[in-house]
Amino acid sequence: MNSLGTLFRLEIFGESHGPAVGVLIDGCPAGLPLAVADFEPDLARRRAGAAGTTPRREADIPEVVSGLFEGHTTGTPLLILFRNEDTRPGDYGLFRRMPRPGHADLSGAIRYGGWNDPRGSGHFSGRVTAGLVAAGVVAKKLLPGVGFSTRVLEAGGLTDVEAALREAAEAGDSVGGLVELRVAGLRPGLGEPFFGSVEGLLAQAFFAVPGVRGVEFGDGFAAARMRGSAHNDPIVSRDGRTSRNGAGGLNGGITNGNELVCRVAVKPPSSIARSQTTYDFRADAEGSLAIGGRHDACIALRAAVALEAAAAVVLADLALMAETHAFAPARKEQP
Amino acid sequence: MNSLGTLFRLEIFGESHGPAVGVLIDGCPAGLPLAVADFEPDLARRRAGAAGTTPRREADIPEVVSGLFEGHTTGTPLLILFRNEDTRPGDYGLFRRMPRPGHADLSGAIRYGGWNDPRGSGHFSGRVTAGLVAAGVVAKKLLPGVGFSTRVLEAGGLTDVEAALREAAEAGDSVGGLVELRVAGLRPGLGEPFFGSVEGLLAQAFFAVPGVRGVEFGDGFAAARMRGSAHNDPIVSRDGRTSRNGAGGLNGGITNGNELVCRVAVKPPSSIARSQTTYDFRADAEGSLAIGGRHDACIALRAAVALEAAAAVVLADLALMAETHAFAPARKEQP
Amino acid sequence: MNSLGTLFRLEIFGESHGPAVGVLIDGCPAGLPLAVADFEPDLARRRAGAAGTTPRREADIPEVVSGLFEGHTTGTPLLILFRNEDTRPGDYGLFRRMPRPGHADLSGAIRYGGWNDPRGSGHFSGRVTAGLVAAGVVAKKLLPGVGFSTRVLEAGGLTDVEAALREAAEAGDSVGGLVELRVAGLRPGLGEPFFGSVEGLLAQAFFAVPGVRGVEFGDGFAAARMRGSAHNDPIVSRDGRTSRNGAGGLNGGITNGNELVCRVAVKPPSSIARSQTTYDFRADAEGSLAIGGRHDACIALRAAVALEAAAAVVLADLALMAETHAFAPARKEQP
Amino acid sequence: MNSLGTLFRLEIFGESHGPAVGVLIDGCPAGLPLAVADFEPDLARRRAGAAGTTPRREADIPEVVSGLFEGHTTGTPLLILFRNEDTRPGDYGLFRRMPRPGHADLSGAIRYGGWNDPRGSGHFSGRVTAGLVAAGVVAKKLLPGVGFSTRVLEAGGLTDVEAALREAAEAGDSVGGLVELRVAGLRPGLGEPFFGSVEGLLAQAFFAVPGVRGVEFGDGFAAARMRGSAHNDPIVSRDGRTSRNGAGGLNGGITNGNELVCRVAVKPPSSIARSQTTYDFRADAEGSLAIGGRHDACIALRAAVALEAAAAVVLADLALMAETHAFAPARKEQP
């Protein structure tokens, strides 16, 4: 089940070395201006995320196959494709025989009974997030007045991210990274208690980005060590503004009008030049695997824009749902 | 939208001081033995979570209204109710006028246009998790051979949880807590890449438990500071066993046959005796709020069994879905 | 999967001789005035549908367990229960041994592996539609200005419905019936092409009412025998009014602003006093079954209000979804 | 919302004169053998449905963009595209100005605020059913031992369908048609009572096919005029076989092991050479519209294979769901 959303729904598809990857968006309202050029900034951020490594070169030109007419969305399903060009068949059999530690080579093969496409990680490739990034571009158009601010706070424990990457690359190794997202301008009242909480929906979307290992909102894990008197955000205005933001803009699963703040932990990539122990299924014994060729030293860099897109997609869906809240008039009394 | 799941689906409902809270489960297979006594151990764990405080006294006797016949599930929707008995109308208007910092009093009122039930936090009450706990009891029956181990690792930063609660109570304050869940015996191959990842589905369910601020799997946030050579788990056997478990039993969103390990951060409760600053909507100015009466000093204690139930519900759904994976035979070659 | 709807979602539950039947509604907007008395007219229509027979006597008093506060919906899940009172345990084993021809006794037992509740047809009982009727009452509140007109056009082929019932009852037999629904005042533009068509969603809901064997819109089956020049409705005004209504108010799956018209065929009940051939599983041979006791001679009478409720539920969901259509402005040019 | 299904889920997309139409299938099990040639027989039936008219010429060569590897499905989303080749821009403005009676020109424009693609009916075109037909081909692979038999029983009221088409074409008119589907070999126990009934799910899928106005099962509308003693099917064997099949293989929404039989009424096409009255939005007055060029005289012919595909898709989804029924053992006693 690769779909997400209730009203603004998307499904990503494709394999790294198949004909294409992309996204199908259903429920996008009609009349949004949309041009191929609109996708370029976020796609460029995704490409730039490969800085410091020898990246796969993809033109990343989106092909809008349906749902667009005369420069506007039509309201019918919007299919966006990215053709795969720089595919290199190579010896993909290696990772079937010796699955990468920390990767989905083995779990994915078990899940699909061995039928999944193993070339370049197949459907498990980070390349599939191109479709998610494209959906984020569309979603942001449904969030006028909302500003996203996303950055990599640290990599491998260093705030000097470039240094961390350089050192890891020199060591034939990879590093994890920490991404922070801030979303300003959200209306209060988005989300639901329990299973429709903003946190829960965002987390589900964040964990869709390969390599994510943790998600926290506001004070996050630090809140587990705090006292209420320190954690609780004093409300200082009629419109719900608080003097600190330990809740990250969310109470009871619902936006409270303050900035939404969250952090996402991304693990280091599995493919490294250094030798790793794994099982050699042909030899039926432990073996040693060193992986040459191109691969990212820190996927948090590319993941950042995908995480932002994931957030945009969820928030756009909630914003559409909130249109229906207006059905009943608000009570006269406060709040 | 308060529902969860694809095949084993549940919806929780109810208000703290309304007639009842509970859960409706759809898609539960027929023929599971189920008795009222089966619910008692987990319900008792939930009640015990209020240790150190003066808890609300509820008999917590589940009433199975539908879907049960001669001691077995019938396969039709299963409705489980918990009547509210110890309700105290009280002056619920206070928190409308002066919403608690860190609580959903204000965001909830905005979300529902002021129409939500404010008595005892209404639908935002932790009491609503009784339904979730009941669903977890049913879900565990769909996971034979699977063992759950859940504990509060620390409260307020202390591993001596009782001390932390005592100190907080003495200070008229509350504390957050950190919960760890371990699930052993899961078959490999559960879950999907991207939006159907085990991590994403579990996180959505965990964030449904009031007070959760962060979720991490395996090395979690620590992985963001690690190198791949240290984080990646060496595979040491044909069945995918690894010599460490930094992935927490999950690769590419899919169980890998090792123990599933995750941690959940729970914030300190909002209701404390100490005075807090909030907005007084009647005075139209900042005001001071001190909350008397019964309330938990650390909701992580009660949350633990609810989080375990949330995990069970998600994993039972995935286990049912995995029944359909068998449609196609596995490829002969490994894996 | 006993749920219906995207934004206004409901799930019906219960067994005929279990503790209760009812409905859980999720996504109902907050602030709708709702009182127990509001349900009575439609529940009375459902009871009156048993005219001419010796009906089961149920007080049919709805108990609103959650989602209601001070006479208004709260926006959180709304649970409505109808306690079963007039249950008669009886010898329900008979229909396990000799399943009624035309009934779900056998198919239901196969579906649920024999675990389903067989007492009074269990979950397959028409009694479960009480929950659907209650949901319809709530749904109609979301459709201001919309008028429903539902009637039984004929029973057993006769327009004198009472005569048909009397004759059938005298013969120890039952009759089918034809129900027509007309819905006036719907805004144009509800629904979607393909899987979200108004026809498809309504049909899914109609077939949920026990005994429905056919659904048609506008000219319906007659259209299959017509020519386009006769069937196509001339458009005679700027707002889309047509001079005839062979489309039943729907083009391309979408409301066109004219009256929505459909007809539903309901089969005769299975339980009749006349002897019927069925398989006797104990004797392992064909046997003869004559059914005494109370049962409806024509379920179309009771079904009418349930069908109307089903329509209201679907249309309320579509009306909520249409709130989001307004996101983008309409093009300036016609239409 | 253009999606269908719970486990085997599909979404169709595309516009008649856009780059392509197609389908995205999620949840298709891995390991199904699938080749481009597999699609040809059903696609050919769809093309042949245009007999007697001057059809649009499309090569209809499916492009499998994702989810296929080495001739087998991978278990990940399967995207199938049909490029549009024979597009003729033409003066599509005509039907915006003068919407065709009986067509979605006007209702569709209202639904999408005028932003939908009007060229060749856009997303409302029958061409979009190519994706549905392709999904049907995949779905049938999930139904081994199940046989579909679909035929046009009559057109324009005549059983000599060719004569009906010839006469209509000569009169510059179109005709409706009646399609019958028979499905043999289904296991008993598929489906659910109420909203998950086989009838309801099939009807939702059937009404997705443009032009469908009515759906009936077994005796269908005739059942409304029958008595129970005549309609109820005597059960004559231990495995549920009946001596007649007035239920069309379905009791209580669930397959009973007998042949599934249904009929679908398809309206005559809207585009005819004969002059029709409609509203001229430019003149702001009633006007007269005669439509030249290629168009089908009877869409029931093309619809037949699309309806069969719709049935296959629904039944494959139910067959997958039934895999989970096996969780609990059947009761020992009958049935």
PDB file of N, CA, C and O in Angstrom, chain C residues 36-88:
ATOM      1  N   VAL C  36     -32.605  13.214  20.548  1.00  0.00           N
ATOM      2  CA  VAL C  36     -33.139  11.862  20.385  1.00  0.00           C
ATOM      3  C   VAL C  36     -34.437  11.898  19.593  1.00  0.00           C
ATOM      4  O   VAL C  36     -34.710  11.017  18.764  1.00  0.00           O
ATOM      5  N   ALA C  37     -35.224  12.928  19.804  1.00  0.00           N
ATOM      6  CA  ALA C  37     -36.505  13.015  19.104  1.00  0.00           C
ATOM      7  C   ALA C  37     -36.338  13.143  17.591  1.00  0.00           C
ATOM      8  O   ALA C  37     -37.240  12.786  16.831  1.00  0.00           O
ATOM      9  N   ASP C  38     -35.199  13.631  17.153  1.00  0.00           N
ATOM     10  CA  ASP C  38     -34.982  13.795  15.718  1.00  0.00           C
ATOM     11  C   ASP C  38     -35.017  12.467  14.970  1.00  0.00           C
ATOM     12  O   ASP C  38     -35.283  12.410  13.775  1.00  0.00           O
ATOM     13  N   PHE C  39     -34.666  11.399  15.680  1.00  0.00           N
ATOM     14  CA  PHE C  39     -34.591  10.094  15.030  1.00  0.00           C
ATOM     15  C   PHE C  39     -35.957   9.440  14.856  1.00  0.00           C
ATOM     16  O   PHE C  39     -36.133   8.556  14.025  1.00  0.00           O
ATOM     17  N   GLU C  40     -36.916   9.883  15.681  1.00  0.00           N
ATOM     18  CA  GLU C  40     -38.168   9.151  15.763  1.00  0.00           C
ATOM     19  C   GLU C  40     -38.932   9.050  14.429  1.00  0.00           C
ATOM     20  O   GLU C  40     -39.403   7.972  14.070  1.00  0.00           O
ATOM     21  N   PRO C  41     -39.053  10.144  13.660  1.00  0.00           N
ATOM     22  CA  PRO C  41     -39.861  10.006  12.431  1.00  0.00           C
ATOM     23  C   PRO C  41     -39.353   8.911  11.491  1.00  0.00           C
ATOM     24  O   PRO C  41     -40.139   8.088  11.015  1.00  0.00           O
ATOM     25  N   ASP C  42     -38.062   8.878  11.238  1.00  0.00           N
ATOM     26  CA  ASP C  42     -37.559   7.855  10.321  1.00  0.00           C
ATOM     27  C   ASP C  42     -37.592   6.461  10.941  1.00  0.00           C
ATOM     28  O   ASP C  42     -37.839   5.473  10.244  1.00  0.00           O
ATOM     29  N   LEU C  43     -37.359   6.384  12.242  1.00  0.00           N
ATOM     30  CA  LEU C  43     -37.467   5.079  12.897  1.00  0.00           C
ATOM     31  C   LEU C  43     -38.907   4.584  12.851  1.00  0.00           C
ATOM     32  O   LEU C  43     -39.159   3.385  12.670  1.00  0.00           O
ATOM     33  N   ALA C  44     -39.842   5.511  12.974  1.00  0.00           N
ATOM     34  CA  ALA C  44     -41.263   5.136  12.896  1.00  0.00           C
ATOM     35  C   ALA C  44     -41.595   4.632  11.494  1.00  0.00           C
ATOM     36  O   ALA C  44     -42.348   3.670  11.330  1.00  0.00           O
ATOM     37  N   ARG C  45     -41.036   5.277  10.477  1.00  0.00           N
ATOM     38  CA  ARG C  45     -41.270   4.804   9.106  1.00  0.00           C
ATOM     39  C   ARG C  45     -40.731   3.381   8.944  1.00  0.00           C
ATOM     40  O   ARG C  45     -41.309   2.569   8.240  1.00  0.00           O
ATOM     41  N   ARG C  46     -39.596   3.125   9.599  1.00  0.00           N
ATOM     42  CA  ARG C  46     -39.009   1.792   9.482  1.00  0.00           C
ATOM     43  C   ARG C  46     -39.907   0.755  10.176  1.00  0.00           C
ATOM     44  O   ARG C  46     -40.123  -0.336   9.650  1.00  0.00           O
ATOM     45  N   ARG C  47     -40.449   1.138  11.331  1.00  0.00           N
ATOM     46  CA  ARG C  47     -41.353   0.205  12.023  1.00  0.00           C
ATOM     47  C   ARG C  47     -42.632  -0.010  11.225  1.00  0.00           C
ATOM     48  O   ARG C  47     -43.115  -1.118  11.091  1.00  0.00           O
ATOM     49  N   ALA C  48     -43.165   1.085  10.691  1.00  0.00           N
ATOM     50  CA  ALA C  48     -44.419   1.001   9.939  1.00  0.00           C
ATOM     51  C   ALA C  48     -44.267   0.107   8.726  1.00  0.00           C
ATOM     52  O   ALA C  48     -45.236  -0.458   8.221  1.00  0.00           O
ATOM     53  N   GLY C  49     -43.034  -0.044   8.276  1.00  0.00           N
ATOM     54  CA  GLY C  49     -42.784  -0.889   7.116  1.00  0.00           C
ATOM     55  C   GLY C  49     -43.183  -2.326   7.349  1.00  0.00           C
ATOM     56  O   GLY C  49     -43.320  -3.109   6.415  1.00  0.00           O
ATOM     57  N   ALA C  50     -43.386  -2.660   8.609  1.00  0.00           N
ATOM     58  CA  ALA C  50     -43.766  -4.025   8.930  1.00  0.00           C
ATOM     59  C   ALA C  50     -45.283  -4.212   8.880  1.00  0.00           C
ATOM     60  O   ALA C  50     -45.802  -5.237   9.303  1.00  0.00           O
ATOM     61  N   ALA C  51     -46.004  -3.213   8.346  1.00  0.00           N
ATOM     62  CA  ALA C  51     -47.464  -3.263   8.292  1.00  0.00           C
ATOM     63  C   ALA C  51     -47.956  -4.543   7.641  1.00  0.00           C
ATOM     64  O   ALA C  51     -47.384  -5.012   6.665  1.00  0.00           O
ATOM     65  N   GLY C  52     -49.044  -5.056   8.173  1.00  0.00           N
ATOM     66  CA  GLY C  52     -49.628  -6.256   7.585  1.00  0.00           C
ATOM     67  C   GLY C  52     -49.030  -7.530   8.142  1.00  0.00           C
ATOM     68  O   GLY C  52     -49.481  -8.626   7.831  1.00  0.00           O
ATOM     69  N   THR C  53     -48.008  -7.398   8.933  1.00  0.00           N
ATOM     70  CA  THR C  53     -47.377  -8.573   9.518  1.00  0.00           C
ATOM     71  C   THR C  53     -47.410  -8.447  11.024  1.00  0.00           C
ATOM     72  O   THR C  53     -47.871  -7.435  11.560  1.00  0.00           O
ATOM     73  N   THR C  54     -46.920  -9.427  11.716  1.00  0.00           N
ATOM     74  CA  THR C  54     -46.800  -9.357  13.165  1.00  0.00           C
ATOM     75  C   THR C  54     -45.355  -9.018  13.481  1.00  0.00           C
ATOM     76  O   THR C  54     -44.508  -9.897  13.519  1.00  0.00           O
ATOM     77  N   PRO C  55     -45.073  -7.758  13.628  1.00  0.00           N
ATOM     78  CA  PRO C  55     -43.666  -7.383  13.706  1.00  0.00           C
ATOM     79  C   PRO C  55     -43.063  -7.654  15.079  1.00  0.00           C
ATOM     80  O   PRO C  55     -43.763  -7.777  16.074  1.00  0.00           O
ATOM     81  N   ARG C  56     -41.753  -7.718  15.085  1.00  0.00           N
ATOM     82  CA  ARG C  56     -40.993  -7.672  16.315  1.00  0.00           C
ATOM     83  C   ARG C  56     -41.226  -6.307  16.938  1.00  0.00           C
ATOM     84  O   ARG C  56     -41.235  -5.292  16.247  1.00  0.00           O
ATOM     85  N   ARG C  57     -41.448  -6.271  18.224  1.00  0.00           N
ATOM     86  CA  ARG C  57     -41.712  -4.995  18.884  1.00  0.00           C
ATOM     87  C   ARG C  57     -40.435  -4.472  19.502  1.00  0.00           C
ATOM     88  O   ARG C  57     -39.916  -5.038  20.454  1.00  0.00           O
ATOM     89  N   GLU C  58     -39.937  -3.379  18.994  1.00  0.00           N
ATOM     90  CA  GLU C  58     -38.741  -2.764  19.558  1.00  0.00           C
ATOM     91  C   GLU C  58     -39.054  -1.307  19.829  1.00  0.00           C
ATOM     92  O   GLU C  58     -39.641  -0.631  18.987  1.00  0.00           O
ATOM     93  N   ALA C  59     -38.662  -0.829  20.995  1.00  0.00           N
ATOM     94  CA  ALA C  59     -38.921   0.564  21.321  1.00  0.00           C
ATOM     95  C   ALA C  59     -38.094   1.468  20.414  1.00  0.00           C
ATOM     96  O   ALA C  59     -38.477   2.587  20.107  1.00  0.00           O
ATOM     97  N   ASP C  60     -36.949   0.961  19.948  1.00  0.00           N
ATOM     98  CA  ASP C  60     -36.124   1.732  19.015  1.00  0.00           C
ATOM     99  C   ASP C  60     -35.742   3.092  19.577  1.00  0.00           C
ATOM    100  O   ASP C  60     -35.853   4.119  18.895  1.00  0.00           O
ATOM    101  N   ILE C  61     -35.322   3.108  20.821  1.00  0.00           N
ATOM    102  CA  ILE C  61     -34.896   4.389  21.396  1.00  0.00           C
ATOM    103  C   ILE C  61     -33.391   4.507  21.248  1.00  0.00           C
ATOM    104  O   ILE C  61     -32.648   3.708  21.804  1.00  0.00           O
ATOM    105  N   PRO C  62     -32.938   5.479  20.462  1.00  0.00           N
ATOM    106  CA  PRO C  62     -31.499   5.588  20.244  1.00  0.00           C
ATOM    107  C   PRO C  62     -30.789   6.110  21.482  1.00  0.00           C
ATOM    108  O   PRO C  62     -31.275   7.020  22.155  1.00  0.00           O
ATOM    109  N   GLU C  63     -29.658   5.512  21.757  1.00  0.00           N
ATOM    110  CA  GLU C  63     -28.818   5.977  22.851  1.00  0.00           C
ATOM    111  C   GLU C  63     -27.557   6.577  22.219  1.00  0.00           C
ATOM    112  O   GLU C  63     -26.805   5.862  21.553  1.00  0.00           O
ATOM    113  N   VAL C  64     -27.386   7.873  22.399  1.00  0.00           N
ATOM    114  CA  VAL C  64     -26.212   8.526  21.821  1.00  0.00           C
ATOM    115  C   VAL C  64     -25.090   8.465  22.846  1.00  0.00           C
ATOM    116  O   VAL C  64     -25.119   9.159  23.857  1.00  0.00           O
ATOM    117  N   VAL C  65     -24.114   7.611  22.577  1.00  0.00           N
ATOM    118  CA  VAL C  65     -23.095   7.284  23.572  1.00  0.00           C
ATOM    119  C   VAL C  65     -21.924   8.254  23.546  1.00  0.00           C
ATOM    120  O   VAL C  65     -21.263   8.480  24.549  1.00  0.00           O
ATOM    121  N   SER C  66     -21.673   8.831  22.393  1.00  0.00           N
ATOM    122  CA  SER C  66     -20.525   9.743  22.299  1.00  0.00           C
ATOM    123  C   SER C  66     -20.766  10.755  21.200  1.00  0.00           C
ATOM    124  O   SER C  66     -21.634  10.580  20.351  1.00  0.00           O
ATOM    125  N   GLY C  67     -19.981  11.828  21.236  1.00  0.00           N
ATOM    126  CA  GLY C  67     -20.031  12.794  20.144  1.00  0.00           C
ATOM    127  C   GLY C  67     -21.145  13.813  20.232  1.00  0.00           C
ATOM    128  O   GLY C  67     -21.355  14.568  19.277  1.00  0.00           O
ATOM    129  N   LEU C  68     -21.844  13.842  21.358  1.00  0.00           N
ATOM    130  CA  LEU C  68     -22.948  14.790  21.517  1.00  0.00           C
ATOM    131  C   LEU C  68     -22.767  15.521  22.850  1.00  0.00           C
ATOM    132  O   LEU C  68     -22.467  14.895  23.873  1.00  0.00           O
ATOM    133  N   PHE C  69     -22.947  16.830  22.830  1.00  0.00           N
ATOM    134  CA  PHE C  69     -22.801  17.615  24.066  1.00  0.00           C
ATOM    135  C   PHE C  69     -23.735  18.805  23.996  1.00  0.00           C
ATOM    136  O   PHE C  69     -23.740  19.542  23.003  1.00  0.00           O
ATOM    137  N   GLU C  70     -24.531  18.938  25.019  1.00  0.00           N
ATOM    138  CA  GLU C  70     -25.482  20.053  25.085  1.00  0.00           C
ATOM    139  C   GLU C  70     -26.301  20.194  23.808  1.00  0.00           C
ATOM    140  O   GLU C  70     -26.488  21.296  23.279  1.00  0.00           O
ATOM    141  N   GLY C  71     -26.732  19.046  23.281  1.00  0.00           N
ATOM    142  CA  GLY C  71     -27.665  19.079  22.152  1.00  0.00           C
ATOM    143  C   GLY C  71     -27.065  19.342  20.799  1.00  0.00           C
ATOM    144  O   GLY C  71     -27.788  19.581  19.832  1.00  0.00           O
ATOM    145  N   HIS C  72     -25.736  19.312  20.716  1.00  0.00           N
ATOM    146  CA  HIS C  72     -25.079  19.518  19.419  1.00  0.00           C
ATOM    147  C   HIS C  72     -23.997  18.469  19.221  1.00  0.00           C
ATOM    148  O   HIS C  72     -23.376  18.007  20.189  1.00  0.00           O
ATOM    149  N   THR C  73     -23.751  18.146  17.975  1.00  0.00           N
ATOM    150  CA  THR C  73     -22.638  17.248  17.695  1.00  0.00           C
ATOM    151  C   THR C  73     -21.335  17.958  18.059  1.00  0.00           C
ATOM    152  O   THR C  73     -21.214  19.180  17.930  1.00  0.00           O
ATOM    153  N   THR C  74     -20.375  17.145  18.528  1.00  0.00           N
ATOM    154  CA  THR C  74     -19.107  17.724  18.971  1.00  0.00           C
ATOM    155  C   THR C  74     -18.035  17.681  17.887  1.00  0.00           C
ATOM    156  O   THR C  74     -16.970  18.274  18.054  1.00  0.00           O
ATOM    157  N   GLY C  75     -18.283  16.937  16.821  1.00  0.00           N
ATOM    158  CA  GLY C  75     -17.275  16.773  15.781  1.00  0.00           C
ATOM    159  C   GLY C  75     -16.433  15.527  15.967  1.00  0.00           C
ATOM    160  O   GLY C  75     -15.676  15.136  15.074  1.00  0.00           O
ATOM    161  N   THR C  76     -16.554  14.908  17.130  1.00  0.00           N
ATOM    162  CA  THR C  76     -15.831  13.659  17.402  1.00  0.00           C
ATOM    163  C   THR C  76     -16.777  12.484  17.129  1.00  0.00           C
ATOM    164  O   THR C  76     -17.974  12.687  16.918  1.00  0.00           O
ATOM    165  N   PRO C  77     -16.250  11.259  17.121  1.00  0.00           N
ATOM    166  CA  PRO C  77     -17.096  10.132  16.695  1.00  0.00           C
ATOM    167  C   PRO C  77     -18.406  10.020  17.470  1.00  0.00           C
ATOM    168  O   PRO C  77     -18.433  10.128  18.694  1.00  0.00           O
ATOM    169  N   LEU C  78     -19.439   9.784  16.706  1.00  0.00           N
ATOM    170  CA  LEU C  78     -20.809   9.754  17.212  1.00  0.00           C
ATOM    171  C   LEU C  78     -21.254   8.302  17.229  1.00  0.00           C
ATOM    172  O   LEU C  78     -21.373   7.671  16.172  1.00  0.00           O
ATOM    173  N   LEU C  79     -21.477   7.773  18.415  1.00  0.00           N
ATOM    174  CA  LEU C  79     -21.909   6.378  18.525  1.00  0.00           C
ATOM    175  C   LEU C  79     -23.369   6.339  18.940  1.00  0.00           C
ATOM    176  O   LEU C  79     -23.746   6.937  19.951  1.00  0.00           O
ATOM    177  N   ILE C  80     -24.165   5.647  18.158  1.00  0.00           N
ATOM    178  CA  ILE C  80     -25.604   5.547  18.435  1.00  0.00           C
ATOM    179  C   ILE C  80     -25.959   4.073  18.560  1.00  0.00           C
ATOM    180  O   ILE C  80     -25.703   3.289  17.656  1.00  0.00           O
ATOM    181  N   LEU C  81     -26.550   3.736  19.692  1.00  0.00           N
ATOM    182  CA  LEU C  81     -26.913   2.351  19.996  1.00  0.00           C
ATOM    183  C   LEU C  81     -28.415   2.170  20.057  1.00  0.00           C
ATOM    184  O   LEU C  81     -29.130   3.056  20.538  1.00  0.00           O
ATOM    185  N   PHE C  82     -28.860   1.007  19.628  1.00  0.00           N
ATOM    186  CA  PHE C  82     -30.236   0.581  19.871  1.00  0.00           C
ATOM    187  C   PHE C  82     -30.167  -0.754  20.614  1.00  0.00           C
ATOM    188  O   PHE C  82     -29.713  -1.761  20.047  1.00  0.00           O
ATOM    189  N   ARG C  83     -30.571  -0.746  21.836  1.00  0.00           N
ATOM    190  CA  ARG C  83     -30.571  -1.984  22.617  1.00  0.00           C
ATOM    191  C   ARG C  83     -31.595  -2.954  22.027  1.00  0.00           C
ATOM    192  O   ARG C  83     -32.688  -2.551  21.629  1.00  0.00           O
ATOM    193  N   ASN C  84     -31.251  -4.195  21.978  1.00  0.00           N
ATOM    194  CA  ASN C  84     -32.204  -5.229  21.576  1.00  0.00           C
ATOM    195  C   ASN C  84     -32.988  -5.655  22.799  1.00  0.00           C
ATOM    196  O   ASN C  84     -32.403  -5.986  23.830  1.00  0.00           O
ATOM    197  N   GLU C  85     -34.290  -5.629  22.689  1.00  0.00           N
ATOM    198  CA  GLU C  85     -35.104  -5.992  23.842  1.00  0.00           C
ATOM    199  C   GLU C  85     -35.920  -7.244  23.586  1.00  0.00           C
ATOM    200  O   GLU C  85     -35.954  -8.161  24.392  1.00  0.00           O
ATOM    201  N   ASP C  86     -36.567  -7.256  22.453  1.00  0.00           N
ATOM    202  CA  ASP C  86     -37.521  -8.322  22.186  1.00  0.00           C
ATOM    203  C   ASP C  86     -36.810  -9.520  21.543  1.00  0.00           C
ATOM    204  O   ASP C  86     -37.154  -9.963  20.451  1.00  0.00           O
ATOM    205  N   THR C  87     -35.768 -10.011  22.231  1.00  0.00           N
ATOM    206  CA  THR C  87     -35.043 -11.144  21.658  1.00  0.00           C
ATOM    207  C   THR C  87     -35.647 -12.445  22.153  1.00  0.00           C
ATOM    208  O   THR C  87     -36.057 -12.568  23.299  1.00  0.00           O
ATOM    209  N   ARG C  88     -35.751 -13.388  21.262  1.00  0.00           N
ATOM    210  CA  ARG C  88     -36.295 -14.699  21.624  1.00  0.00           C
ATOM    211  C   ARG C  88     -35.285 -15.757  21.191  1.00  0.00           C
ATOM    212  O   ARG C  88     -35.176 -16.051  19.994  1.00  0.00           O
TER     213      ARG C  88
END
